[in-house]
Amino acid sequence: MAVSEQLKKISDSVWELPASYKQGMRVPARIIATEKLVREMDEAVYEQISNVATLPGIARYALCMPDGHSGYGFPIGGVAAMDVHEGGVISPGGIGFDINCGMRLVITNLTLDDVQPHLHQIVDRLYERVPAGVGSHGFLKLSRQDFRNLVEQGARWCIEHDYGWEDDLEVTEENGCISDADASKISERAIDRGYNQVGTLGSGNHYLEVQVARPEDVRDKQLAEKFGITIPNQVVVMFHCGSRGFGHQVATDYLQTFLKVMESKYGIKIFDRELACAPFESPEGRDYFAAMKCGLNMSFANRQVILHRIREVFSEIFGRSAEDLGMQMIYDVSHNTAKLEKHTVDGKEKTLLVHRKGATRAFGPGHDEVAARYRDIGQPVIIGGSMETGSYLLVGTASGGETFFSTAHGSGRTMSRTKARKQWHGKQLQRDLEARGIYVRSTSWAGLAEEAGAAYKNIDEVIAATELAGISKPVARFTPIGNVKG
Amino acid sequence: MPYHYLEEIGTADIAFEATGRDLPELFTASADATMNVMIDNLDAIESRETRQIELSNDNLEMLLFDFLQELIYFKDARRLLLRANKMQIDQKADQFVLKATLAGEQLDDTRHQQRADVKAVTLHGFSVQKHEDGWKAKVLLDI
């Protein structure tokens, strides 16, 4: 029977593969999507999410968000909550090699009319100041010991070294520094790969974008005002990046550690080596958790230093301070993590390790972990679209419990990079985008072609699916006008 | 080229299949397939620096995994773009032992055309198989 025939419709936005779909599934797999999106998903998503459902300790469902597509181990868009008191595991493949890949959004008090005459200058200078591309190194010259301190202290280290404002920490997930990160659990190779890369964007789908909130795209005026989005055609800056080579090496190191002990020591069998794991409550599991937290902090610090550079660029070009330009950060949120959280399952409160791989945490109003200034409206969620279409600011909802308060992270690819590259040419795409009012700089023409908008799902449909499922609520849509592509 | 990229595997990532008449050829082709994801014009990488590496593993697939990791390591740690120059793979008792000379140079934006950075080698669908005519490997790289 084709997979699609075994998919059961639970509601207009929820689809289920029953636990009988594959031997070894401990829970059903659920896909959050509209019918159109679920039918367009590649079959590998079904295979991968049902593999996730076989992992020890998984609670309730293995979940895939509306932007889901095939990945390695977990699908991109995968969410799995493990009961750490019931043998629940931790898996690097449930987080991704790019630990704490995430989004940051900063507003300005400038309008499209203010920015348009300087757009090329802004994008060109951002391109110079925020290095992107293959193996790029940043401007910070750190000793290895400095870097160890940075990965234990996260964005706080940056604020203490004058790369940002104290206020930035309040609006960063975990206040920019997750506790109990332990640099003694990371390898020298991980340090080698990371200590020169703070303040760099990376490559692939990583980007830094100048965007506009058009009046017709402000979906909830009251909420938008709470975020300081109050002026017609207000300009904001959004960027997407992660923990660079450092995080990639931490994940690679522990993938190998887990492969060695998983079956021989813990008797865990898996369908895909990228699901290598160990019980959370094991020496290997605990070590990875402490090392992974260093990856989280590296990424918070990386985005903090990049924000500092963005403020410098705007300040230089407009001849006014960043404070005077109203460059307040709205939020910084991770979409590649595993975090210990309390959730209610079958009426009981449990401590779960929630893996989110290409999925964003989206706590609703009133939750303790939402930054104080947003607690009455819910946690901000930043979802980046392709460089051609648009991106969104949303908030978490009280009704998101079914997905462990998780939502989408992007628009989600529909076409492989290899195929996209054959369809478009980077230089032509850059010219076409410029004609449409989007000025793009990239380190790579081929990389630019691979990121063509048509290689992605329709972002508006993904956002509509999250709203229909009640897992996040759109506040404003932003249209790109300038883009630095990694 | 003894490698090609696969369109239908890994939507956000890049998969390749490499071939070789023997293991050194297979590993050399896999190294070039990995580097070619990052740099479009491999021929522009000049042999200005070399690195000697020696690796051993009781699992042939994991030996290739470790070998490709070396290229990614030097790319981040030293901004070095490397290609396999000399390669020897022997089987001693239950271990496969690889000795290789990697040669290349630091990334130069003016000469090296970039494509996409490789974050990691994944083990998703990773395989090394012997066929009648030689060897074949399938690898998915995280982008």
XYZ file of C-alpha atoms in Angstrom:
629
model
C 0.000 0.000 0.000
C 1.342 3.445 -0.835
C 2.347 5.461 2.208
C -0.163 8.147 1.401
C -2.987 5.588 1.705
C -1.936 4.818 5.256
C -1.987 8.465 6.256
C -5.027 9.103 8.389
C -6.615 12.533 8.425
C -7.102 13.632 12.039
C -8.196 17.178 11.173
C -7.679 19.717 8.381
C -4.173 20.354 9.692
C -3.130 17.044 11.306
C -2.231 13.755 9.538
C -1.203 10.533 11.218
C 0.874 7.499 10.329
C -0.282 4.888 12.857
C 2.223 2.997 15.015
C 1.365 -0.072 12.937
C 2.911 1.558 9.855
C 6.374 0.242 10.678
C 7.661 -2.390 13.029
C 9.270 -0.855 16.093
C 7.256 2.368 16.157
C 6.527 3.188 19.797
C 4.116 6.021 19.022
C 2.263 7.257 15.917
C 3.879 9.880 13.691
C 1.943 13.075 13.069
C 2.456 15.590 10.312
C 1.101 19.098 10.791
C 0.140 20.427 7.360
C -2.670 21.384 5.048
C -3.735 18.669 2.618
C -1.823 20.382 -0.193
C 1.402 20.531 1.831
C 1.175 16.965 3.095
C 0.563 15.616 -0.421
C 3.585 17.520 -1.719
C 5.961 16.184 0.925
C 8.569 13.767 -0.364
C 8.084 10.151 0.741
C 11.402 10.244 2.618
C 9.621 12.445 5.198
C 7.261 9.561 6.040
C 10.148 7.126 6.313
C 12.225 9.441 8.453
C 9.476 10.547 10.834
C 8.357 6.926 11.350
C 11.985 5.995 12.111
C 12.005 8.739 14.761
C 8.889 7.145 16.291
C 10.991 4.043 17.106
C 13.398 5.885 19.421
C 13.349 4.865 23.108
C 11.409 7.114 25.468
C 9.550 9.059 22.781
C 6.391 10.634 24.203
C 3.018 10.952 22.480
C 3.990 11.373 18.787
C 6.921 11.871 16.471
C 5.988 15.170 14.807
C 6.781 16.906 11.557
C 6.017 20.590 10.980
C 4.358 22.005 7.807
C 7.690 23.040 6.269
C 8.997 19.480 6.677
C 11.166 17.840 4.049
C 13.668 15.016 3.898
C 16.835 15.381 5.932
C 19.203 12.866 7.514
C 18.022 10.849 10.532
C 15.169 13.155 11.492
C 13.372 14.952 8.682
C 13.833 18.719 8.655
C 10.826 19.963 10.640
C 11.055 17.011 13.034
C 10.065 17.282 16.700
C 10.497 14.472 19.237
C 10.064 14.758 22.996
C 11.841 12.093 25.044
C 10.838 11.182 28.582
C 14.202 11.331 30.347
C 12.895 9.288 33.293
C 11.708 6.489 30.994
C 14.945 5.759 29.152
C 14.481 8.653 26.736
C 17.429 9.231 24.422
C 19.355 12.209 23.123
C 20.330 12.109 19.436
C 22.582 14.537 17.521
C 20.556 13.637 14.419
C 17.482 15.098 16.128
C 19.195 18.452 16.525
C 21.223 18.713 13.335
C 24.934 19.261 12.821
C 24.322 23.011 12.924
C 23.517 23.213 16.629
C 21.355 26.275 17.392
C 20.958 27.301 13.820
C 18.441 30.085 14.335
C 16.976 33.462 13.485
C 17.440 36.965 14.841
C 15.319 40.011 14.051
C 16.111 43.674 14.712
C 13.914 46.673 13.893
C 14.849 50.210 12.861
C 12.854 53.443 12.866
C 13.701 53.931 9.181
C 11.247 53.545 6.328
C 11.651 52.144 2.846
C 11.979 55.716 1.531
C 14.819 56.420 3.992
C 16.696 53.237 3.101
C 16.125 52.925 -0.656
C 18.714 55.553 -1.729
C 21.393 53.807 0.381
C 20.359 50.206 -0.240
C 23.348 49.168 -2.374
C 25.748 50.787 0.050
C 24.096 49.058 3.032
C 24.089 45.602 1.440
C 27.632 45.986 0.076
C 28.939 47.030 3.465
C 27.067 44.277 5.289
C 28.604 41.852 2.797
C 32.071 43.132 3.766
C 31.496 43.198 7.514
C 29.681 39.912 7.972
C 31.858 37.341 6.216
C 29.970 34.582 4.427
C 30.807 31.530 2.350
C 33.046 28.493 2.552
C 35.084 28.275 5.775
C 34.971 32.042 6.344
C 36.751 33.554 9.362
C 35.507 36.543 11.362
C 37.124 39.748 12.612
C 37.337 38.625 16.266
C 40.793 37.349 17.102
C 40.272 34.993 20.010
C 42.682 32.767 21.864
C 41.551 29.208 22.401
C 40.888 30.051 26.063
C 38.793 33.095 25.069
C 36.780 30.816 22.836
C 36.249 28.286 25.651
C 34.909 31.138 27.780
C 32.701 32.303 24.922
C 31.092 28.884 24.413
C 30.335 28.645 28.127
C 28.998 32.209 28.382
C 27.287 32.719 25.026
C 25.981 36.158 24.074
C 26.745 37.419 27.607
C 30.459 37.147 26.750
C 29.807 39.447 23.774
C 27.937 42.051 25.827
C 30.784 42.049 28.360
C 33.178 42.711 25.471
C 31.018 45.551 24.101
C 29.476 43.695 21.182
C 25.882 44.614 21.921
C 23.435 45.977 24.457
C 22.396 44.480 27.792
C 18.796 44.585 26.530
C 19.685 42.163 23.730
C 20.109 39.358 26.250
C 16.589 39.702 27.605
C 15.177 39.018 24.141
C 17.446 36.098 23.304
C 16.203 32.584 24.019
C 17.841 31.425 27.304
C 18.980 35.042 27.726
C 21.756 34.217 25.288
C 23.519 31.819 27.651
C 22.245 28.342 28.343
C 23.461 27.115 31.718
C 25.728 24.118 32.306
C 27.570 24.354 28.991
C 30.854 22.566 29.701
C 33.871 23.268 27.495
C 35.708 20.268 28.958
C 33.311 18.095 26.934
C 34.367 19.463 23.552
C 37.283 18.313 21.399
C 40.311 20.330 20.333
C 39.213 19.792 16.732
C 35.903 21.485 17.492
C 37.804 24.482 18.873
C 40.116 24.484 15.828
C 37.090 24.645 13.547
C 35.306 27.368 15.469
C 37.515 29.862 17.214
C 38.134 31.909 14.067
C 34.523 31.855 12.903
C 32.659 34.052 15.406
C 30.742 36.741 13.515
C 30.367 34.793 10.266
C 27.230 33.880 8.395
C 28.124 30.562 6.778
C 26.642 29.343 3.555
C 23.781 27.345 2.020
C 20.469 28.780 3.196
C 22.071 31.206 5.654
C 21.407 34.840 4.912
C 21.210 38.388 6.232
C 18.299 40.370 4.870
C 17.036 43.945 4.871
C 13.235 43.741 4.810
C 10.170 45.957 4.842
C 6.930 45.611 6.805
C 4.365 46.871 4.295
C 1.170 48.159 5.911
C -0.935 45.509 4.145
C 1.350 42.784 5.527
C 0.892 43.704 9.172
C -1.502 40.916 10.123
C -2.108 41.903 13.726
C -1.673 45.606 14.314
C -1.905 45.472 18.103
C 0.702 42.739 18.415
C 2.939 44.433 15.854
C 2.857 47.605 17.959
C 4.060 45.614 20.964
C 7.111 44.714 18.904
C 7.703 48.315 17.862
C 6.434 47.806 14.314
C 4.412 50.998 14.086
C 5.538 52.927 10.986
C 4.219 52.222 7.454
C 6.949 50.509 5.374
C 9.214 50.185 8.395
C 12.611 48.566 7.701
C 13.816 45.568 9.715
C 16.869 43.311 9.474
C 16.606 39.533 9.800
C 19.351 36.940 9.684
C 19.761 33.184 9.760
C 22.907 31.338 10.853
C 24.256 28.885 13.403
C 27.251 27.607 15.329
C 29.495 27.222 12.261
C 32.270 24.624 12.139
C 32.344 24.387 15.917
C 28.816 23.055 16.268
C 29.249 20.813 13.243
C 32.290 19.187 14.834
C 30.626 18.750 18.251
C 27.761 16.882 16.574
C 30.155 14.805 14.438
C 32.256 13.852 17.487
C 29.261 12.636 19.483
C 27.627 10.892 16.528
C 30.700 8.663 16.505
C 30.696 8.249 20.288
C 27.053 7.165 20.253
C 27.562 4.718 17.372
C 30.172 2.919 19.456
C 28.024 2.465 22.575
C 24.431 2.570 21.380
C 23.928 -1.101 20.619
C 26.788 -2.734 22.524
C 26.236 -0.897 25.809
C 22.605 0.184 25.698
C 21.001 -2.370 23.355
C 19.399 0.321 21.180
C 18.749 -0.596 17.537
C 17.984 2.093 14.971
C 16.940 2.286 11.304
C 19.414 4.943 10.214
C 22.913 5.608 11.607
C 22.063 9.306 11.689
C 19.648 8.446 14.515
C 22.602 7.359 16.677
C 21.693 8.112 20.277
C 22.290 7.264 23.903
C 20.018 7.405 26.939
C 19.871 10.988 28.212
C 20.664 9.643 31.675
C 23.967 8.030 30.660
C 27.550 9.348 30.811
C 27.638 9.690 27.002
C 24.211 11.338 26.847
C 25.055 13.816 29.603
C 28.416 14.641 28.005
C 26.784 15.384 24.675
C 24.120 17.531 26.340
C 26.857 19.630 28.035
C 28.859 19.850 24.780
C 25.783 20.626 22.690
C 25.045 23.528 25.040
C 28.464 24.962 24.093
C 27.204 24.832 20.496
C 24.043 26.677 21.546
C 26.113 29.380 23.210
C 28.518 29.684 20.266
C 25.549 30.348 18.036
C 23.984 32.944 20.365
C 27.402 34.657 20.464
C 27.801 34.428 16.693
C 24.455 36.130 16.101
C 25.259 38.719 18.791
C 28.500 39.724 17.066
C 26.718 39.851 13.699
C 24.050 42.120 15.204
C 26.834 44.398 16.455
C 28.242 44.615 12.905
C 24.791 45.371 11.465
C 24.324 48.227 13.930
C 27.782 49.568 13.020
C 26.954 49.538 9.298
C 23.607 51.345 9.673
C 25.132 53.831 12.079
C 27.988 54.666 9.675
C 25.752 55.032 6.635
C 23.061 57.158 8.296
C 25.517 59.108 10.488
C 23.421 58.416 13.579
C 23.883 56.059 16.513
C 22.210 52.639 16.446
C 20.192 53.759 19.503
C 18.993 56.809 17.595
C 18.051 54.573 14.666
C 15.895 52.526 17.064
C 17.789 49.315 16.302
C 16.137 47.271 19.033
C 16.356 43.532 18.795
C 12.983 41.807 18.712
C 14.096 38.262 19.388
C 16.622 35.487 18.768
C 15.267 31.986 18.473
C 16.859 28.635 17.797
C 15.427 26.025 15.458
C 18.023 23.238 15.936
C 18.050 22.229 19.607
C 17.235 19.731 22.296
C 15.994 21.268 25.532
C 14.677 19.986 28.834
C 11.141 21.280 29.251
C 8.086 20.463 31.331
C 5.043 19.334 29.342
C 1.763 17.667 30.219
C 1.335 14.193 28.714
C -1.823 12.190 29.484
C -2.670 14.605 32.278
C 0.713 14.278 33.982
C 3.491 16.831 34.017
C 6.703 15.320 32.679
C 10.269 16.434 32.109
C 10.936 15.894 28.438
C 13.979 16.426 26.268
C 12.396 18.126 23.264
C 14.414 17.715 20.056
C 13.600 20.332 17.449
C 15.390 19.942 14.128
C 14.237 22.661 11.791
C 11.404 23.482 14.158
C 10.928 26.508 16.399
C 9.864 26.553 20.032
C 6.634 28.569 20.336
C 5.492 28.983 23.939
C 2.156 30.689 24.385
C 1.230 33.690 26.559
C 1.957 33.359 30.255
C 4.697 30.736 29.965
C 7.541 31.274 32.471
C 10.238 30.926 29.840
C 8.895 33.674 27.601
C 10.900 36.913 27.971
C 9.197 39.154 30.549
C 8.371 41.888 28.035
C 6.501 39.399 25.806
C 4.971 37.175 28.467
C 1.436 38.504 27.978
C 1.510 37.996 24.179
C 3.514 34.801 23.737
C 6.995 33.953 22.570
C 8.097 35.596 19.315
C 8.718 33.139 16.476
C 10.807 34.175 13.467
C 10.271 32.175 10.275
C 12.530 32.930 7.337
C 11.327 32.431 3.791
C 13.320 32.306 0.583
C 15.149 35.437 -0.569
C 12.480 36.007 -3.219
C 9.314 35.759 -1.191
C 9.127 36.941 2.374
C 9.536 36.081 6.034
C 7.303 36.247 9.103
C 7.169 37.278 12.718
C 4.653 35.236 14.702
C 3.869 34.487 18.328
C 3.342 31.210 20.161
C -0.155 30.238 21.236
C -1.738 28.641 24.294
C -3.131 25.894 22.043
C 0.301 24.609 20.946
C 0.558 21.831 23.543
C -0.065 19.043 21.021
C 3.256 19.822 19.294
C 5.072 20.461 22.589
C 4.771 24.144 21.667
C 6.700 23.816 18.423
C 6.069 25.325 15.021
C 7.702 25.669 11.586
C 11.124 27.250 11.020
C 11.187 28.256 7.354
C 9.351 27.729 4.126
C 10.925 24.313 3.523
C 12.538 23.118 0.323
C 10.697 21.202 -2.361
C 13.562 20.786 -4.808
C 17.063 19.432 -4.223
C 20.037 21.766 -4.550
C 21.447 19.661 -7.372
C 18.218 19.983 -9.359
C 17.770 23.702 -8.579
C 21.252 24.398 -9.829
C 20.357 22.960 -13.228
C 17.237 25.121 -13.489
C 18.537 28.574 -12.611
C 21.691 30.559 -13.068
C 22.927 32.735 -10.211
C 23.914 35.808 -12.244
C 20.617 35.875 -14.126
C 18.709 35.358 -10.881
C 20.534 38.287 -9.301
C 19.538 40.522 -12.265
C 15.917 39.329 -12.120
C 15.739 39.996 -8.386
C 17.239 43.447 -8.792
C 14.545 44.259 -11.361
C 12.010 43.303 -8.703
C 13.609 45.609 -6.131
C 15.732 43.037 -4.244
C 19.480 43.702 -4.259
C 21.460 40.504 -3.552
C 25.166 39.922 -2.870
C 26.523 36.403 -2.635
C 29.865 34.642 -2.350
C 28.611 32.074 -4.816
C 26.625 32.227 -8.055
C 25.903 28.509 -7.898
C 24.869 28.802 -4.245
C 22.539 31.649 -5.193
C 20.863 29.537 -7.882
C 20.339 26.732 -5.351
C 18.400 29.161 -3.158
C 15.945 30.272 -5.871
C 12.491 30.944 -4.452
C 10.840 28.306 -6.621
C 12.942 25.608 -4.906
C 10.922 26.301 -1.765
C 7.331 25.770 -0.635
C 4.983 28.718 -0.550
C 5.786 30.455 2.754
C 2.254 31.871 3.049
C 0.817 28.367 2.899
C 3.240 27.108 5.567
C 2.293 29.996 7.852
C -1.404 29.417 7.195
C -0.947 25.748 8.180
C 0.658 26.713 11.494
C -2.205 29.113 12.172
C -4.830 26.533 11.222
C -3.183 24.004 13.551
C -3.184 26.623 16.322
C 0.564 26.344 16.944
C 1.525 29.940 16.076
C -0.129 33.178 15.045
C 1.242 35.572 12.404
C 2.001 39.157 13.406
C 3.664 40.576 10.294
C 5.089 39.508 6.975
C 8.301 41.110 5.765
C 9.311 41.617 2.136
C 13.027 41.449 1.258
C 14.746 44.418 -0.392
C 18.394 43.547 0.253
C 20.058 40.210 0.869
C 23.523 38.939 1.752
C 23.605 35.298 0.820
C 26.149 32.893 2.234
C 34.580 12.627 -13.481
C 34.345 9.479 -11.356
C 31.521 10.995 -9.325
C 28.114 12.558 -9.875
C 25.542 14.290 -7.721
C 22.159 12.727 -6.993
C 19.084 14.867 -7.537
C 16.536 12.934 -5.555
C 18.280 12.472 -2.203
C 18.468 15.101 0.545
C 16.415 18.110 -0.488
C 18.427 20.648 1.509
C 21.721 18.800 1.294
C 23.890 17.324 -1.452
C 24.362 13.620 -2.163
C 26.956 12.079 -4.461
C 27.918 8.717 -5.847
C 31.608 8.093 -6.496
C 33.351 5.176 -8.192
C 36.867 3.801 -8.448
C 38.638 0.726 -9.770
C 40.260 0.307 -6.374
C 39.918 1.858 -2.928
C 42.485 4.658 -3.405
C 40.629 5.734 -6.570
C 37.299 5.599 -4.778
C 38.567 7.679 -1.850
C 40.240 10.188 -4.195
C 37.019 10.573 -6.193
C 34.967 10.980 -2.996
C 37.366 13.680 -1.777
C 36.982 15.570 -5.055
C 33.197 15.162 -4.962
C 33.187 16.720 -1.481
C 35.537 19.561 -2.429
C 33.613 20.195 -5.652
C 30.483 20.921 -3.585
C 32.405 23.812 -2.043
C 34.531 24.927 -4.995
C 33.256 24.853 -8.570
C 36.626 25.063 -10.312
C 38.693 22.325 -8.663
C 41.472 22.815 -11.203
C 42.080 26.279 -9.756
C 43.277 24.719 -6.487
C 47.066 24.822 -6.724
C 49.324 22.421 -4.813
C 51.106 24.919 -2.596
C 50.849 23.116 0.737
C 50.676 19.482 1.677
C 49.349 17.566 4.655
C 50.197 13.951 5.456
C 47.422 12.005 7.073
C 47.201 8.499 8.450
C 43.918 6.977 9.545
C 42.820 3.516 10.561
C 39.452 1.940 11.194
C 38.119 -1.606 11.357
C 35.129 -0.483 9.258
C 35.783 0.562 5.666
C 32.756 2.888 5.537
C 33.872 4.671 8.688
C 37.378 5.003 7.207
C 35.906 6.941 4.266
C 33.756 8.948 6.707
C 36.885 9.856 8.755
C 38.835 10.708 5.594
C 36.208 13.122 4.258
C 36.003 14.721 7.699
C 39.696 15.621 7.367
C 38.967 17.780 4.318
C 36.180 19.600 6.147
C 38.389 20.077 9.185
C 41.213 21.737 7.211
C 38.685 23.898 5.328
C 37.370 25.413 8.578
C 40.462 25.355 10.774
C 42.980 26.621 8.177
C 40.808 27.686 5.217
C 42.753 25.049 3.287
C 41.271 23.501 0.160
C 42.840 20.072 -0.281
C 42.782 17.303 -2.865
C 44.172 13.797 -2.488
C 47.570 13.514 -4.081
C 48.980 10.157 -3.025
C 46.885 7.495 -1.418
C 47.511 4.039 -0.082
C 44.978 1.821 1.694
C 46.065 -1.477 3.234
C 44.268 -4.073 5.230
C 46.271 -5.186 8.255
C 44.670 -7.822 10.486
C 41.214 -6.374 11.203
C 42.154 -2.758 10.418
C 42.060 -0.729 7.224
C 44.962 1.716 7.213
C 44.959 4.816 5.010
C 48.041 6.896 4.286
C 47.568 9.917 2.085
C 49.222 13.123 0.995
C 46.723 15.937 0.592
C 47.784 18.953 -1.437
C 46.179 22.333 -1.984
C 46.140 25.933 -0.856
C 44.236 28.504 1.171
C 40.915 29.645 -0.232
C 41.373 32.698 -2.443
C 38.101 34.464 -3.263
C 39.565 35.907 -6.436
C 40.408 32.525 -7.996
C 38.229 29.904 -6.303
C 34.567 29.920 -7.302
C 32.547 29.012 -4.239
C 29.390 26.947 -4.244
C 28.161 25.846 -0.787
C 29.973 25.119 2.447
C 29.891 21.517 3.659
C 28.989 21.403 7.337
C 29.447 17.691 7.858
C 29.502 14.240 6.330
C 26.302 12.471 7.334
C 25.891 8.722 7.762
C 22.400 8.783 6.241
C 22.441 6.137 3.493
C 26.253 6.130 3.617
C 27.649 3.121 1.775
C 30.864 1.711 0.325
C 30.296 -1.329 -1.883
C 32.421 -3.593 -4.025
C 31.180 -4.365 -7.532
C 32.509 -6.450 -10.383
C 34.348 -3.474 -11.876
C 35.524 -1.889 -8.667
C 34.074 0.182 -5.854
C 31.160 2.534 -5.379
C 30.348 4.942 -2.514
C 27.195 6.909 -1.747
C 27.453 9.895 0.597
C 25.092 12.652 1.779
C 26.795 15.900 2.813
C 25.110 18.341 5.201
C 24.952 21.822 3.672
